[in-house]
């Protein structure tokens, strides 16, 4: 790579693919034939075993942690296009996949699923294997695949490189070749660079990090250059954009220093970094190009970076098979993004828009909502999308900590501060969240004495551990959540006014599940997430189960007093009961959930799975078989005698509850008012009488 006297007019030129695509494909076909593969042969669909997959995922923990949120965003951008997003390691093993249900079912037949191997040696010419082999992004469409069985695919893949330009893995979008979009390749390429930049920032978070671009408006975007230096000025690494702007290869950069690259003494750069609010810094590249730069340096003591970051020229610390120098943030793999949470409900979209406008502004946020509405998920997404994402996200449930232990848990303590204290003490949750986000869940349950101490910490930004006179400075973003009416509690003297007004910079309310319009999307995502979790442990094959129309109708009619938490538990139990069936039906639902719904909630969209026991129509079918001596009258009497309690009636009759439910549905048994159960949670739950008279 030659030095540039000026940068290209198009700032994204460095993202363009290199080389002739047709020539790359021709060479890949030659390699495939040399591996002994034949175009008409069936591909090897055998995945690696569960242990090997778990080992690959663990070995690539940092890659997975930072790629999954990007994959969620990419999946949302291509939703409805009969496509899927795939992440692989450097050897082509699929680590994670998500996308459209229907297409994922087709893709599973050619082993596009976790554990499958998509190297050229295994599958011949394909986007993943060929991109990994060449180290370049490319698209492989239809007949360009070496194996005929894969020629229904159109795949766009970009390798993901570590800070030393070694291949870590690949990001791929695969879909039906008839629906390919010319924009897919650009989306994949940009998504791969996004993962690379996040990994770069994480790996060198304690180094002197320089962000720069010839156009100031591109600072903070995907196109900015990033270069890391030790405090003594030694070059450590640069991302792809920085290499392009500097006009030097990674090998040539290893011999450089900050001063030789930018013409400024390292001491002057560090002095600029220590400013309270560092401004943009004008610098000149060795080729004479002027760039605008920002510098970050957060090392807590002199020499920290020199000790913790590998010397220049050392092998990449994030290469496959090598342990990363620092682990991803606790819980990083489960953090989602605001974009992913936006699943189509207008109320939730408004909440996401409001919190999105204040990202990075350190405005305290208060999240209101019923139990189980996803308050912690929203807090995680705010943290993940903000500038503190590389720092800890520490959640504290104020309702679950005994009052006697809450002070020590929050503020920490010194050794010997109280009986049973740990040796060497404990830093406390607030100090653990330094630099990141402190999430105080159920803040309305915090005792008044703790409220006063918390207020002092928030005002003074320092913590005094129990048994200590020293103060520890803390920098935290505070997000709190509660289902309690704080204003009413303030009026009753159970919550401090001053703390409330310190915490409520932005107040948002999450809608209850019964108020949302995106139930079908939520059900689909929860089932897929559960299926992937089961699959990662080798316990699930194929795709997640479909949801029968009558089950979805039942879900829509239910009040969901436990909200998302309850829905998740119901789906997990039902999916396990339906394992191998392919479709989640009424008989797979937990019995206590059916009791809560009441038999009246059973929808009747027409002949369904239950109707198959009789003729095509319930009205024309005979009553379902019951044990000898049990009649429609005895069922009615049992229900009336037990106040409509199906469980009690079933026990009295000596039959299963689903038998009674099915009898009510198919035989349209007239029910007395005593049978009608009470609606739960204030939601729309119909009575048995209404059910029996419905068409």
Short mmCIF file of C-alpha atoms in Angstrom, two decimals, residues 278-530:
data_model
loop_
_atom_site.label_atom_id
_atom_site.label_comp_id
_atom_site.label_asym_id
_atom_site.label_seq_id
_atom_site.Cartn_x
_atom_site.Cartn_y
_atom_site.Cartn_z
CA UNK A 278 -10.72 17.64 24.76
CA UNK A 279 -11.50 19.49 21.52
CA UNK A 280 -10.86 18.23 18.01
CA UNK A 281 -7.13 18.23 17.34
CA UNK A 282 -5.71 19.12 13.90
CA UNK A 283 -2.94 16.72 12.81
CA UNK A 284 -0.96 16.18 9.61
CA UNK A 285 -0.24 12.75 8.18
CA UNK A 286 3.24 11.98 6.90
CA UNK A 287 1.93 12.49 3.33
CA UNK A 288 0.82 16.05 4.12
CA UNK A 289 -2.92 15.40 4.52
CA UNK A 290 -4.65 17.34 7.32
CA UNK A 291 -6.99 15.31 9.56
CA UNK A 292 -9.20 16.11 12.54
CA UNK A 293 -8.60 13.87 15.54
CA UNK A 294 -9.91 12.98 18.99
CA UNK A 295 -7.76 11.27 21.60
CA UNK A 296 -8.83 9.00 24.47
CA UNK A 297 -6.55 7.91 27.29
CA UNK A 298 -8.04 6.50 30.48
CA UNK A 299 -5.17 4.57 32.08
CA UNK A 300 -5.45 4.85 35.87
CA UNK A 301 -1.73 4.78 36.58
CA UNK A 302 1.49 5.46 34.64
CA UNK A 303 2.80 2.50 32.73
CA UNK A 304 -0.49 0.60 32.85
CA UNK A 305 -0.79 0.34 29.09
CA UNK A 306 2.85 -0.57 28.62
CA UNK A 307 2.31 -3.53 30.95
CA UNK A 308 -1.07 -4.69 29.75
CA UNK A 309 -0.92 -4.24 25.97
CA UNK A 310 1.20 -6.58 23.87
CA UNK A 311 4.42 -5.07 22.49
CA UNK A 312 4.45 -3.92 18.89
CA UNK A 313 5.03 -6.81 16.56
CA UNK A 314 3.54 -9.43 18.86
CA UNK A 315 1.01 -11.84 17.42
CA UNK A 316 -2.61 -10.76 17.41
CA UNK A 317 -4.12 -11.26 20.83
CA UNK A 318 -7.57 -11.82 19.41
CA UNK A 319 -6.63 -14.46 16.86
CA UNK A 320 -8.65 -17.66 16.93
CA UNK A 321 -7.18 -19.97 19.49
CA UNK A 322 -5.61 -17.18 21.54
CA UNK A 323 -7.18 -15.81 24.70
CA UNK A 324 -8.26 -12.17 24.48
CA UNK A 325 -6.35 -9.78 26.78
CA UNK A 326 -9.55 -8.70 28.47
CA UNK A 327 -12.88 -10.44 28.65
CA UNK A 328 -16.01 -8.87 27.19
CA UNK A 329 -18.20 -7.02 29.70
CA UNK A 330 -20.16 -9.20 32.10
CA UNK A 331 -23.35 -10.27 30.38
CA UNK A 332 -22.23 -8.80 27.06
CA UNK A 333 -23.75 -11.65 25.08
CA UNK A 334 -27.23 -11.00 26.38
CA UNK A 335 -27.22 -7.26 25.88
CA UNK A 336 -29.45 -6.19 23.02
CA UNK A 337 -29.88 -2.90 21.20
CA UNK A 338 -32.65 -0.34 21.02
CA UNK A 339 -33.18 -1.16 17.35
CA UNK A 340 -33.73 -4.83 18.18
CA UNK A 341 -36.24 -3.98 20.93
CA UNK A 342 -38.30 -1.99 18.41
CA UNK A 343 -40.55 -4.80 17.23
CA UNK A 344 -43.39 -2.79 15.74
CA UNK A 345 -45.43 -1.49 18.68
CA UNK A 346 -46.10 2.27 18.40
CA UNK A 347 -45.97 2.90 22.17
CA UNK A 348 -42.64 1.13 22.54
CA UNK A 349 -41.26 2.87 19.45
CA UNK A 350 -42.00 6.22 21.10
CA UNK A 351 -40.15 5.13 24.26
CA UNK A 352 -37.15 3.99 22.21
CA UNK A 353 -37.10 7.25 20.26
CA UNK A 354 -37.08 9.30 23.47
CA UNK A 355 -34.27 7.42 25.17
CA UNK A 356 -32.34 7.30 21.90
CA UNK A 357 -32.27 11.09 21.70
CA UNK A 358 -30.47 11.29 25.06
CA UNK A 359 -27.89 8.54 24.57
CA UNK A 360 -24.52 9.63 25.89
CA UNK A 361 -25.88 12.76 27.60
CA UNK A 362 -25.68 11.26 31.13
CA UNK A 363 -29.27 12.23 31.86
CA UNK A 364 -30.66 9.92 34.58
CA UNK A 365 -33.46 7.74 33.23
CA UNK A 366 -36.43 6.34 35.14
CA UNK A 367 -38.31 3.41 33.59
CA UNK A 368 -41.84 2.76 34.80
CA UNK A 369 -43.92 -0.30 34.05
CA UNK A 370 -45.57 -3.39 35.45
CA UNK A 371 -43.48 -6.33 36.62
CA UNK A 372 -42.15 -8.32 33.68
CA UNK A 373 -42.51 -5.63 30.99
CA UNK A 374 -38.79 -5.67 30.14
CA UNK A 375 -37.44 -2.74 32.14
CA UNK A 376 -34.00 -4.32 32.54
CA UNK A 377 -33.87 -5.17 28.83
CA UNK A 378 -34.45 -1.51 28.00
CA UNK A 379 -31.78 -0.46 30.50
CA UNK A 380 -29.33 -2.92 28.92
CA UNK A 381 -30.10 -1.57 25.45
CA UNK A 382 -29.52 2.04 26.60
CA UNK A 383 -26.14 0.98 27.98
CA UNK A 384 -25.25 -1.09 24.92
CA UNK A 385 -26.03 1.68 22.41
CA UNK A 386 -24.33 4.43 24.42
CA UNK A 387 -20.68 5.49 24.70
CA UNK A 388 -20.26 3.47 27.94
CA UNK A 389 -20.94 0.11 26.26
CA UNK A 390 -17.38 -1.16 26.76
CA UNK A 391 -17.65 -0.56 30.52
CA UNK A 392 -19.66 -2.57 33.08
CA UNK A 393 -23.43 -2.79 33.25
CA UNK A 394 -24.23 -3.49 36.91
CA UNK A 395 -27.82 -4.31 37.88
CA UNK A 396 -29.06 -4.14 41.47
CA UNK A 397 -32.52 -5.38 42.43
CA UNK A 398 -33.39 -3.24 45.44
CA UNK A 399 -36.31 -5.52 46.34
CA UNK A 400 -34.22 -8.67 46.60
CA UNK A 401 -31.47 -7.46 48.96
CA UNK A 402 -32.22 -7.65 52.71
CA UNK A 403 -32.25 -4.20 54.29
CA UNK A 404 -29.44 -5.17 56.67
CA UNK A 405 -27.15 -6.03 53.73
CA UNK A 406 -28.13 -3.34 51.25
CA UNK A 407 -25.67 -0.71 52.47
CA UNK A 408 -22.72 -3.09 52.19
CA UNK A 409 -23.94 -4.40 48.83
CA UNK A 410 -24.29 -0.96 47.28
CA UNK A 411 -21.49 1.04 48.86
CA UNK A 412 -18.94 -1.67 49.70
CA UNK A 413 -16.99 -2.20 52.90
CA UNK A 414 -13.48 -2.51 54.29
CA UNK A 415 -12.03 -5.68 55.80
CA UNK A 416 -13.43 -6.26 59.28
CA UNK A 417 -16.19 -3.67 58.87
CA UNK A 418 -18.72 -6.12 60.36
CA UNK A 419 -18.99 -9.73 61.46
CA UNK A 420 -18.90 -12.03 58.46
CA UNK A 421 -17.29 -9.47 56.16
CA UNK A 422 -15.04 -10.89 53.46
CA UNK A 423 -11.31 -10.69 53.81
CA UNK A 424 -10.00 -7.63 51.95
CA UNK A 425 -13.51 -6.19 51.90
CA UNK A 426 -15.76 -5.60 48.89
CA UNK A 427 -15.90 -2.64 46.47
CA UNK A 428 -19.71 -2.51 46.27
CA UNK A 429 -21.98 -2.35 43.23
CA UNK A 430 -21.59 1.40 42.68
CA UNK A 431 -17.80 1.21 42.43
CA UNK A 432 -18.08 -1.89 40.22
CA UNK A 433 -20.14 0.19 37.78
CA UNK A 434 -17.47 2.91 37.53
CA UNK A 435 -17.27 4.17 33.96
CA UNK A 436 -20.41 2.26 32.99
CA UNK A 437 -24.06 2.02 33.97
CA UNK A 438 -25.67 1.40 37.37
CA UNK A 439 -29.19 -0.02 36.98
CA UNK A 440 -31.28 0.25 40.14
CA UNK A 441 -34.26 -2.03 39.61
CA UNK A 442 -37.29 -1.70 41.91
CA UNK A 443 -35.97 1.57 43.31
CA UNK A 444 -39.35 2.04 45.03
CA UNK A 445 -38.43 -0.79 47.42
CA UNK A 446 -35.24 0.89 48.66
CA UNK A 447 -35.39 1.74 52.41
CA UNK A 448 -35.48 5.43 53.32
CA UNK A 449 -32.09 5.26 55.06
CA UNK A 450 -30.49 3.94 51.88
CA UNK A 451 -32.27 6.57 49.80
CA UNK A 452 -30.46 9.29 51.74
CA UNK A 453 -27.05 7.67 51.19
CA UNK A 454 -27.73 7.09 47.50
CA UNK A 455 -28.72 10.74 47.06
CA UNK A 456 -25.42 11.85 48.57
CA UNK A 457 -23.46 9.58 46.22
CA UNK A 458 -25.33 10.90 43.19
CA UNK A 459 -24.73 14.51 44.24
CA UNK A 460 -21.05 14.19 45.18
CA UNK A 461 -20.06 11.40 42.76
CA UNK A 462 -18.02 9.60 45.42
CA UNK A 463 -18.56 6.62 47.73
CA UNK A 464 -17.37 5.99 51.28
CA UNK A 465 -17.28 2.20 51.95
CA UNK A 466 -18.44 0.92 55.33
CA UNK A 467 -15.65 1.01 57.90
CA UNK A 468 -13.58 3.47 55.87
CA UNK A 469 -12.98 7.22 55.94
CA UNK A 470 -11.65 7.38 52.39
CA UNK A 471 -13.79 8.54 49.48
CA UNK A 472 -13.77 6.75 46.12
CA UNK A 473 -14.69 8.82 43.08
CA UNK A 474 -17.21 7.20 40.77
CA UNK A 475 -18.49 8.03 37.31
CA UNK A 476 -21.70 6.16 36.55
CA UNK A 477 -24.73 6.54 34.34
CA UNK A 478 -27.79 5.91 36.51
CA UNK A 479 -30.91 4.16 35.25
CA UNK A 480 -33.63 3.15 37.68
CA UNK A 481 -36.89 1.28 37.30
CA UNK A 482 -39.98 0.57 39.36
CA UNK A 483 -43.53 -0.71 39.13
CA UNK A 484 -44.57 1.30 42.19
CA UNK A 485 -46.38 4.69 42.15
CA UNK A 486 -43.48 6.85 43.37
CA UNK A 487 -45.46 10.09 43.47
CA UNK A 488 -48.03 8.53 45.78
CA UNK A 489 -45.21 7.13 47.92
CA UNK A 490 -43.67 10.62 48.12
CA UNK A 491 -46.98 12.01 49.37
CA UNK A 492 -47.03 9.28 52.04
CA UNK A 493 -43.42 9.95 53.05
CA UNK A 494 -42.16 6.56 51.84
CA UNK A 495 -39.94 7.92 49.08
CA UNK A 496 -37.71 10.98 49.26
CA UNK A 497 -38.73 13.91 47.08
CA UNK A 498 -35.13 15.04 46.55
CA UNK A 499 -34.02 11.59 45.36
CA UNK A 500 -37.00 11.34 43.03
CA UNK A 501 -36.16 14.63 41.34
CA UNK A 502 -32.50 13.60 41.11
CA UNK A 503 -33.44 10.37 39.31
CA UNK A 504 -36.22 11.47 36.96
CA UNK A 505 -34.27 13.34 34.26
CA UNK A 506 -36.20 11.33 31.68
CA UNK A 507 -39.22 9.25 32.66
CA UNK A 508 -40.58 6.63 30.25
CA UNK A 509 -43.28 4.01 30.74
CA UNK A 510 -43.14 0.58 29.14
CA UNK A 511 -46.55 -0.68 28.00
CA UNK A 512 -47.91 -3.90 29.47
CA UNK A 513 -47.93 -6.88 27.14
CA UNK A 514 -51.74 -6.79 26.83
CA UNK A 515 -51.44 -3.19 25.54
CA UNK A 516 -48.93 -3.98 22.81
CA UNK A 517 -49.64 -4.66 19.14
CA UNK A 518 -46.53 -6.73 18.41
CA UNK A 519 -47.38 -9.95 20.25
CA UNK A 520 -46.74 -12.16 17.22
CA UNK A 521 -43.23 -10.72 16.77
CA UNK A 522 -42.46 -11.17 20.47
CA UNK A 523 -43.63 -14.80 20.42
CA UNK A 524 -41.50 -15.50 17.35
CA UNK A 525 -38.37 -13.94 18.90
CA UNK A 526 -38.78 -15.69 22.23
CA UNK A 527 -39.27 -19.09 20.58
CA UNK A 528 -36.24 -18.55 18.36
CA UNK A 529 -34.07 -17.44 21.28
CA UNK A 530 -35.16 -20.47 23.31
#
